[in-house]
Short mmCIF file of C-alpha atoms in Angstrom, two decimals:
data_model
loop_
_atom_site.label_atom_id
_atom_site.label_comp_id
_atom_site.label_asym_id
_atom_site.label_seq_id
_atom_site.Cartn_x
_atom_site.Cartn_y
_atom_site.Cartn_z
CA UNK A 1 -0.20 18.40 56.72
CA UNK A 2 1.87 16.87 59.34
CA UNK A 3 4.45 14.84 58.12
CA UNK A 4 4.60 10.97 58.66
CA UNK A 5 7.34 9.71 61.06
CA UNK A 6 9.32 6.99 59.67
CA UNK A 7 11.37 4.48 61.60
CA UNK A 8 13.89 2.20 60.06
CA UNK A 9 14.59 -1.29 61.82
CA UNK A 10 17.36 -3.01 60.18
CA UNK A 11 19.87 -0.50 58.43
CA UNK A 12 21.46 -3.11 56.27
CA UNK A 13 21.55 -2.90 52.13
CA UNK A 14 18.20 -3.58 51.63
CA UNK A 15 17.55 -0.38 53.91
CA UNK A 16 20.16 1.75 52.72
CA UNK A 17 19.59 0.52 49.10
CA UNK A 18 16.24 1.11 48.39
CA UNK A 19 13.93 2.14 51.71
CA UNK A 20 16.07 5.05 52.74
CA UNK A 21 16.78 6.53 49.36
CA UNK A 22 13.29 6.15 48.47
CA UNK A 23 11.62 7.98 51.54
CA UNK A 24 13.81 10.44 51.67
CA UNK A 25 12.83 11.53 48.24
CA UNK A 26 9.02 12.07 49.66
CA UNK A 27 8.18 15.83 50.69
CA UNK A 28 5.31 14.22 54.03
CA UNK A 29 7.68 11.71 55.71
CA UNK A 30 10.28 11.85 57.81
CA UNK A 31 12.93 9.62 59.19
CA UNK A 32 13.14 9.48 62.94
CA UNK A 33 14.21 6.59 64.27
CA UNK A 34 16.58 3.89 63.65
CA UNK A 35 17.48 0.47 64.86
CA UNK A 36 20.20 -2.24 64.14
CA UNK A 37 21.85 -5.05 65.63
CA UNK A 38 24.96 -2.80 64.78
CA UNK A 39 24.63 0.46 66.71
CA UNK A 40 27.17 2.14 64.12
CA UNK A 41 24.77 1.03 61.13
CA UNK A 42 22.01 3.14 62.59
CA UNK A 43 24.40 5.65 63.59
CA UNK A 44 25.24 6.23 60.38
CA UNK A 45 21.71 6.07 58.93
CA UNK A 46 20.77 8.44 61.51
CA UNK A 47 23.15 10.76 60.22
CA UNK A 48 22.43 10.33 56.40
CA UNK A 49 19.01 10.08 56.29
CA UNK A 50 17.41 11.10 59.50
CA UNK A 51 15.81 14.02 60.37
CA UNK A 52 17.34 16.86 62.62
CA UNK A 53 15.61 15.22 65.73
CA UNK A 54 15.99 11.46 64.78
CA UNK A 55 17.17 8.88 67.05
CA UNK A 56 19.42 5.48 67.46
CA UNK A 57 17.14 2.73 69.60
CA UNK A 58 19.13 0.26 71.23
CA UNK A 59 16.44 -2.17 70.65
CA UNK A 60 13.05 -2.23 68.44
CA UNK A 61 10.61 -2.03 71.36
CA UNK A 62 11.69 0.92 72.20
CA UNK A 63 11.22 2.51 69.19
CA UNK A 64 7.66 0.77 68.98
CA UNK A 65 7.11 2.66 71.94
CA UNK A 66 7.59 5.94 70.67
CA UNK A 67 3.71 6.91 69.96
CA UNK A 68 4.90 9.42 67.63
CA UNK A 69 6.02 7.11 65.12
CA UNK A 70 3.71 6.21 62.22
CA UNK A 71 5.05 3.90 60.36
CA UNK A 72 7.80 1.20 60.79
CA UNK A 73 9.87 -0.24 57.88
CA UNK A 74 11.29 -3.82 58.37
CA UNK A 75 14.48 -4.16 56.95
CA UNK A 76 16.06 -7.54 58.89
CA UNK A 77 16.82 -10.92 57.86
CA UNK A 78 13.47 -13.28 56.75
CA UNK A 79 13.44 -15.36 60.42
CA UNK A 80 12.51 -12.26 61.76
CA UNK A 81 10.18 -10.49 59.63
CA UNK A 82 7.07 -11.68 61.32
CA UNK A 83 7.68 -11.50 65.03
CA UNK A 84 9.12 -7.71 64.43
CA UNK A 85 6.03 -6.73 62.44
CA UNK A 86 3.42 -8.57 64.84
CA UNK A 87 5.18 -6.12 67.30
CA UNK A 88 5.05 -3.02 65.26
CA UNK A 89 1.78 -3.32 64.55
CA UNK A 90 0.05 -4.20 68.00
CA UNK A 91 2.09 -0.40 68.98
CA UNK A 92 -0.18 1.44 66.37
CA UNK A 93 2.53 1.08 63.34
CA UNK A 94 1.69 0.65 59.87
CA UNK A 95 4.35 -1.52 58.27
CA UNK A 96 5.94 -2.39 55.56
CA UNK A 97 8.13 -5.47 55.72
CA UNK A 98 10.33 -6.63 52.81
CA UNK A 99 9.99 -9.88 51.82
CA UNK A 100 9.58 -12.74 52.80
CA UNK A 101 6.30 -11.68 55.21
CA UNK A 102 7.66 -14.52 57.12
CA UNK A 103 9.87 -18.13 57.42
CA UNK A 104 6.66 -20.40 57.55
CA UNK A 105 2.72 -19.93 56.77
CA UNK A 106 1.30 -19.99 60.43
CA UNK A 107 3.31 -16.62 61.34
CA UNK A 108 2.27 -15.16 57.85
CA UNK A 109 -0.93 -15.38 58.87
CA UNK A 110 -0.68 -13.89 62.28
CA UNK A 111 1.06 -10.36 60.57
CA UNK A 112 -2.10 -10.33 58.36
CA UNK A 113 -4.45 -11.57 61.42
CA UNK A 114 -3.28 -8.52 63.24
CA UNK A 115 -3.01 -5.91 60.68
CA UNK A 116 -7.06 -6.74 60.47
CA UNK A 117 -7.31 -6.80 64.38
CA UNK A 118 -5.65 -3.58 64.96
CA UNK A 119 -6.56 -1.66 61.84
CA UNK A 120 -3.19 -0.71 60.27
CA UNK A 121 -1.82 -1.30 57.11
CA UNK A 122 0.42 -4.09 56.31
CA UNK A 123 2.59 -4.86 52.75
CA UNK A 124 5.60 -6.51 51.90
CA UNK A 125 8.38 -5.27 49.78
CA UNK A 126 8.11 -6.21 45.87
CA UNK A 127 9.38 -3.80 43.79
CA UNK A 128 9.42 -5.25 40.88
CA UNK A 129 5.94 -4.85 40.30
CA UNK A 130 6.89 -1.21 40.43
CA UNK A 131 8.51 -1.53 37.09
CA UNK A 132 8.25 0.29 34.31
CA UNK A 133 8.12 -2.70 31.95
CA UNK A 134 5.94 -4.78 34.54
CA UNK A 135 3.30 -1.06 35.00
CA UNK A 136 3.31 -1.71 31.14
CA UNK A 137 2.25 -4.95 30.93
CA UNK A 138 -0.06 -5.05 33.82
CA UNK A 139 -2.51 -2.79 31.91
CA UNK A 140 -2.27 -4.54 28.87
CA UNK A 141 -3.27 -7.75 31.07
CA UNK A 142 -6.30 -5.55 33.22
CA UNK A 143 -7.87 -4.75 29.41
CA UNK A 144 -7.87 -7.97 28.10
CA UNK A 145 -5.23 -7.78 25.49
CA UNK A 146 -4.16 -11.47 26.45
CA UNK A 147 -7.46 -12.64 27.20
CA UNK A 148 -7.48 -15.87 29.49
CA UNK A 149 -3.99 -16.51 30.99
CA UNK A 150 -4.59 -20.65 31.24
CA UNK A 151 -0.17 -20.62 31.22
CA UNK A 152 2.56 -18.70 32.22
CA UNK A 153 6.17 -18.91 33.51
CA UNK A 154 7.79 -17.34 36.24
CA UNK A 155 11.60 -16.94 35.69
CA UNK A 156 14.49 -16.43 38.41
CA UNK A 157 17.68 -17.63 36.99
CA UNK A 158 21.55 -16.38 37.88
CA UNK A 159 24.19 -18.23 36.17
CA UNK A 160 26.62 -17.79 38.84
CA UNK A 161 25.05 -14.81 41.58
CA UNK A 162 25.60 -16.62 44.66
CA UNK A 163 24.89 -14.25 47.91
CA UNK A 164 27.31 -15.77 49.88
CA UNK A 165 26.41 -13.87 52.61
CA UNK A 166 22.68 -16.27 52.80
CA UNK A 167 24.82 -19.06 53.31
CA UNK A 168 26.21 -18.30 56.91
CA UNK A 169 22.90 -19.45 58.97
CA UNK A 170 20.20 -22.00 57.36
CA UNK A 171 17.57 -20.95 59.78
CA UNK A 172 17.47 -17.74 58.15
CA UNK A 173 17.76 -18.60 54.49
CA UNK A 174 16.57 -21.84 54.21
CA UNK A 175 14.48 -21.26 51.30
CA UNK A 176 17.17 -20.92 48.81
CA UNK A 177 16.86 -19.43 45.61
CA UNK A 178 12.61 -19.73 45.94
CA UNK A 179 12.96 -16.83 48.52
CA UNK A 180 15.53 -14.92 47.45
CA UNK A 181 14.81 -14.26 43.91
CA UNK A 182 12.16 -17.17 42.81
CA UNK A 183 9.49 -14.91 45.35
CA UNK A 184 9.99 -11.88 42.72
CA UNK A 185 9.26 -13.55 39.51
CA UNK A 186 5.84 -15.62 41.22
CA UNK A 187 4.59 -12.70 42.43
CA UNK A 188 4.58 -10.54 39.32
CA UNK A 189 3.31 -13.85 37.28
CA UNK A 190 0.41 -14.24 39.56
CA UNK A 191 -0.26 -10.59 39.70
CA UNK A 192 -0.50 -10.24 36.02
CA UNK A 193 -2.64 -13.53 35.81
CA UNK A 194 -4.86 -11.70 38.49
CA UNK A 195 -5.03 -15.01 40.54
CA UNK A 196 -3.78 -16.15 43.66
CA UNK A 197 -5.65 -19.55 44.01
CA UNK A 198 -3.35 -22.63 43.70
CA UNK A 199 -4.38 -26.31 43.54
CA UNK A 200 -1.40 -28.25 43.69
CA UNK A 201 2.22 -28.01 43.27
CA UNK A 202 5.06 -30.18 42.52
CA UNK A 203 8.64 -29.79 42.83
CA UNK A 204 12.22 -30.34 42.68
CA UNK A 205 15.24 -28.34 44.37
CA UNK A 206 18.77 -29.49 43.43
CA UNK A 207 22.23 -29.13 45.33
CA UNK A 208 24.71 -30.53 42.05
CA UNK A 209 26.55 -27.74 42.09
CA UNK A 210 27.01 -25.91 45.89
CA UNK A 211 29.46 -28.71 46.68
CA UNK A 212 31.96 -27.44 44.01
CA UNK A 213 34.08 -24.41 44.51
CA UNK A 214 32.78 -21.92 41.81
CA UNK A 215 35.57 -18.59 41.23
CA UNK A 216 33.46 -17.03 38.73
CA UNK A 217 30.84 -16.49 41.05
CA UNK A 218 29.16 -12.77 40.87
CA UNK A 219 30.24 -12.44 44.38
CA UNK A 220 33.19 -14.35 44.85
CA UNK A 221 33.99 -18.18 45.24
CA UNK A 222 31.75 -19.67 47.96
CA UNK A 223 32.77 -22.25 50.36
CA UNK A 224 31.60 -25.30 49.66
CA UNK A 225 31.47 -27.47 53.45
CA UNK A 226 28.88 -24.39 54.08
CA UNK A 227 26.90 -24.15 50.92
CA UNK A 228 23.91 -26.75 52.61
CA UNK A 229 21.31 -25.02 50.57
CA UNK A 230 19.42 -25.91 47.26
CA UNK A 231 21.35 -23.76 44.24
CA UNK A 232 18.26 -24.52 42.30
CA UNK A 233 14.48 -24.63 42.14
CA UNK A 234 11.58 -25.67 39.96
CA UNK A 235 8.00 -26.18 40.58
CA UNK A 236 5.16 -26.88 38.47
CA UNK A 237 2.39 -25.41 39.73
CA UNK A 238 -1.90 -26.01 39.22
CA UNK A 239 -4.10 -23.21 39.71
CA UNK A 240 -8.03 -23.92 41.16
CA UNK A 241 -9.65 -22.72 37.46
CA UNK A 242 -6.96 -25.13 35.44
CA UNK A 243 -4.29 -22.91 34.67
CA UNK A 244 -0.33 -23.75 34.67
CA UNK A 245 2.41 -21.88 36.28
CA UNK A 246 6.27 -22.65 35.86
CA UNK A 247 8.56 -21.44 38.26
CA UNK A 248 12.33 -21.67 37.49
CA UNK A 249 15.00 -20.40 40.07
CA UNK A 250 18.44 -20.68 40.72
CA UNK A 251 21.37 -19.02 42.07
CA UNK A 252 23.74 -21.33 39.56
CA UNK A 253 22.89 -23.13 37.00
CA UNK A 254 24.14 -23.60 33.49
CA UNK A 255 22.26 -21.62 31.34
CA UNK A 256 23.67 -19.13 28.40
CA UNK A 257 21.67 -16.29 29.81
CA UNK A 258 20.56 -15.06 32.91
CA UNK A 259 17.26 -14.12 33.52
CA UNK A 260 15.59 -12.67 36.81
CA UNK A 261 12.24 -11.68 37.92
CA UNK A 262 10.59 -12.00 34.50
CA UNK A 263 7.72 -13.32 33.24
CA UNK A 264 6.13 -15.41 30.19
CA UNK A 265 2.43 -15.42 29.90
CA UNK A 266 0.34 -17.19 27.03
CA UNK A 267 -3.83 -16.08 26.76
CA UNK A 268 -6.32 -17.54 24.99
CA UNK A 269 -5.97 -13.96 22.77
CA UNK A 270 -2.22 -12.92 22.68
CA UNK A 271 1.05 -13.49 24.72
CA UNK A 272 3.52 -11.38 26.53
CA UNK A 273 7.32 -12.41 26.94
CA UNK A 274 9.99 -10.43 29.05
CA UNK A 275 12.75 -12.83 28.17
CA UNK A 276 14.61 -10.32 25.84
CA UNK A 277 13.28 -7.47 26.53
CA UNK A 278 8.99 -6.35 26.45
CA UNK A 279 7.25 -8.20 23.69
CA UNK A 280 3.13 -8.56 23.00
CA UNK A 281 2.22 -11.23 20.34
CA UNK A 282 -0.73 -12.40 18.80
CA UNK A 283 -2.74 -13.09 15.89
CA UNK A 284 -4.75 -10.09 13.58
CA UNK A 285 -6.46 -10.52 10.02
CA UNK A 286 -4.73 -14.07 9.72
CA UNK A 287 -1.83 -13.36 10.62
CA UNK A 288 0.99 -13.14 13.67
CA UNK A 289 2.58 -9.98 15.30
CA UNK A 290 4.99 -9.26 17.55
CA UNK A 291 5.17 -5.80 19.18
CA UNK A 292 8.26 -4.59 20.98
CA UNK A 293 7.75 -2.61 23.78
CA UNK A 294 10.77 -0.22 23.48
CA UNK A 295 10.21 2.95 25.13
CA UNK A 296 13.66 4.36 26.56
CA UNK A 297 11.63 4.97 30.14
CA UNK A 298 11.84 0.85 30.32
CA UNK A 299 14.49 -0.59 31.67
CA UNK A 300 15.96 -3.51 30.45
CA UNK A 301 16.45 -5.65 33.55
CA UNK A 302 17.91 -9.54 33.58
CA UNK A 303 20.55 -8.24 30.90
CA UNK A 304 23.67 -7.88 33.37
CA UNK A 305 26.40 -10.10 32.26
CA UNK A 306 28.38 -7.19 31.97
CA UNK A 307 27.42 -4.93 34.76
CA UNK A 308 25.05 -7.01 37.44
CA UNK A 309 25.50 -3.36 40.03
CA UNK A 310 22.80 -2.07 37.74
CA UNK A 311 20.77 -4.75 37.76
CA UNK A 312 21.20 -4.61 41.98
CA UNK A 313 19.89 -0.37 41.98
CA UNK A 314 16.25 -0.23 42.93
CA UNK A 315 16.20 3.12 41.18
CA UNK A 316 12.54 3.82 39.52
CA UNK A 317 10.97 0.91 40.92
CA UNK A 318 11.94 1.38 44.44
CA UNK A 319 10.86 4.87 44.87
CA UNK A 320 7.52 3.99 42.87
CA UNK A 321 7.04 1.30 45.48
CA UNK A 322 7.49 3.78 48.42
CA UNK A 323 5.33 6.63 47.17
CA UNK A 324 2.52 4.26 46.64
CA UNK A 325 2.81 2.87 50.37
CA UNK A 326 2.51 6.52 51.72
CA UNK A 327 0.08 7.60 50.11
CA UNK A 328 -2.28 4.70 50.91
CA UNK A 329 -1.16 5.42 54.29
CA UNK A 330 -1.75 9.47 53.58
CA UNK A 331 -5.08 9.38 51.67
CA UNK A 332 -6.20 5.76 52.86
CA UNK A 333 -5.59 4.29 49.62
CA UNK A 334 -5.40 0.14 48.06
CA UNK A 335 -2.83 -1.41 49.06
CA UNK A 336 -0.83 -2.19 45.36
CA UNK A 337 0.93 -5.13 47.21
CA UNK A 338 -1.51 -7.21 49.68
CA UNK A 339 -0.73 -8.90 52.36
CA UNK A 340 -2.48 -11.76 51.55
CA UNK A 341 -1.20 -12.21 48.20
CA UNK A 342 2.44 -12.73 49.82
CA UNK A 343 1.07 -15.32 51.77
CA UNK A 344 0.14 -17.20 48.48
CA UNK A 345 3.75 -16.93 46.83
CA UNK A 346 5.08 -17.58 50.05
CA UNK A 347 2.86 -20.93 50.44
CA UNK A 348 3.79 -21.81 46.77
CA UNK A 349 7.42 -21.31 47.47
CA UNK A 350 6.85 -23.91 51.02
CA UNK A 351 4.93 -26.48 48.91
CA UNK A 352 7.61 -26.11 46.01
CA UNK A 353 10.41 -27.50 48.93
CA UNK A 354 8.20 -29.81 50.68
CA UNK A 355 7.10 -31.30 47.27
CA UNK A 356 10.77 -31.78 46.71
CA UNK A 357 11.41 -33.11 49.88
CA UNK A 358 8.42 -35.74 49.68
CA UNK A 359 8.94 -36.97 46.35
CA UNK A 360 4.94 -36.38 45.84
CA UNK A 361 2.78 -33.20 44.64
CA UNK A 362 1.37 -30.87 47.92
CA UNK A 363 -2.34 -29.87 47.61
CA UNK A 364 -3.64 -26.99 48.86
#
């Protein structure tokens, strides 16, 4: 089998992080191209991860152009996500763009328009669900264990883990904590509850504490005259069949415990609870149980007051994420991570802000 040819556009951390690492690990693709806004970035992904014939584009059409490139990985900030995957894909690429698909609804639904339109594949980066802990708990959701989700929360909090660094530019990273880390713990709450059909949604960002110089922030003190962004999120969400999501986010916020990308779901036959940990509860022969999912394969993420870098390696989940692209690439496979189920988080995440911004509930 011919290998697939891989190019990389954007060779920032989120590249070098998790995409690189991850395809390099897979025996059919290979790296060939590579593109940044920084020609020594690619230079020096070109030289760690491509291939003996790999090249450094000057700009991303021209590695579009190459017709013997197969698929294109989108590694650049959110404002550019859909323009430079509408691209890709009318050249014959199948892509996979991290998240967000895009900055606003109407150019998420172009990427998805012409992913249909030119018959190539399309996903967006969500590793989490790639987890061993969130693997587990899907099943136990697919077989019924928890019967009818009717409510669930979706949890994204950092004590202090501002990315100063999102800060610089507002039309790139206007959406806060919702799109950097609130995206993450929506989509694997909807994907467990099996339903992407919201009703309404309602609400409230906050800015208390960006206009106070922090020093125990993760990543250093941030300056407040350019921290113009919500440090918190929260928005109560109604599904079409009557069930309840939560969604909690923040980048700061006073809480004892941090806890990111996890879920809390509650069934009409048993719960599931990643606060602390993997836990299944329920009910049998008249009384309650709690089951502790404690295999040493899962890892315990949210945990890292003492060591956050671990929480920040894609490890496992990443590569999982990549092999399962390919091969429905390789052996024309389901997508794990639609397209159109981004669009819903990401037009959750929109209403969540413009609620806020309205004072009044958004209905879809």
């Amino acid at each position: 089998m011919d290998k697939l040819r891989v190019g990389i556009v954007g060779c920032g951390a989120i590249a070098t992080d998790k995409h690189m690492p991850a395809l390099s690990l897979i025996d059919e693709v290979e790296m060939v191209a590579f593109y940044d806004i920084c020609k020594e970035r690619a230079e020096g992904a070109a030289v760690k991860f491509g291939a003996k014939d790999s090249k450094v584009y000057m700009n991303a059409d021209d590695l579009f152009a190459n017709k013997n490139i197969d698929v294109v990985h989108i590694c650049t900030t959110s404002k550019t996500h859909a323009e430079l995957s509408i691209r890709a894909l009318e050249a014959g690429k199948h892509v996979m763009c991290e998240k967000p698909l895009a900055t606003n609804v109407e150019d998420g639904k172009k990427m998805i328009e012409t992913a249909k339109r030119t018959g190539k594949k399309l996903t967006i980066g969500c590793q989490n669900r790639f987890r061993e802990d969130t693997q587990y708990l899907k099943k136990v959701c697919e077989r019924g264990d928890l019967g009818e989700i009717y409510f669930a929360k979706a949890l994204a909090l950092r004590r202090r883990a501002v990315p100063g660094w999102l800060l610089v530019n507002k039309e790139d990273q206007g959406g806060g904590p919702l799109l950097d880390i609130g995206t993450h713990a929506l989509d694997i709450t909807l994907w467990m509850m099996d339903n992407f059909k919201p009703k309404s949604v309602m609400g409230n960002t906050y800015h208390k504490l960006a206009g106070r110089k922090n020093d125990a922030n993760m990543w250093g003190s941030w300056e407040p005259e350019k921290f113009f962004i919500p440090e918190s999120a929260f928005g109560y969400i109604n599904m079409e069949n009557g069930a309840t999501v939560v969604l909690e986010s923040s980048w700061a916020l006073n809480i004892r415990k941090p806890l990111e990308a996890r879920t809390i779901l509650c069934g009409t036959e048993g719960g599931a609870d990643m606060s602390d940990g993997l836990w299944i509860n329920g009910t049998e022969y008249g009384t309650f149980y709690e089951k502790h999912i404690t295999t040493e394969r899962i890892i315990n993420f949210g945990l890292y007051e003492t060591d956050f870098t671990d929480y920040c390696k894609y490890g496992a989940a990443g590569n999982l994420e990549t092999r399962c692209w390919i091969d429905s690439i390789l052996y024309d496979k389901e997508l794990v991570v639609k397209p159109e189920q981004s669009l819903v988080v990401f037009q959750i995440l929109e209403a969540i802000n413009s609620s806020a911004a309205l004072g009044k509930p958004v209905y879809f």
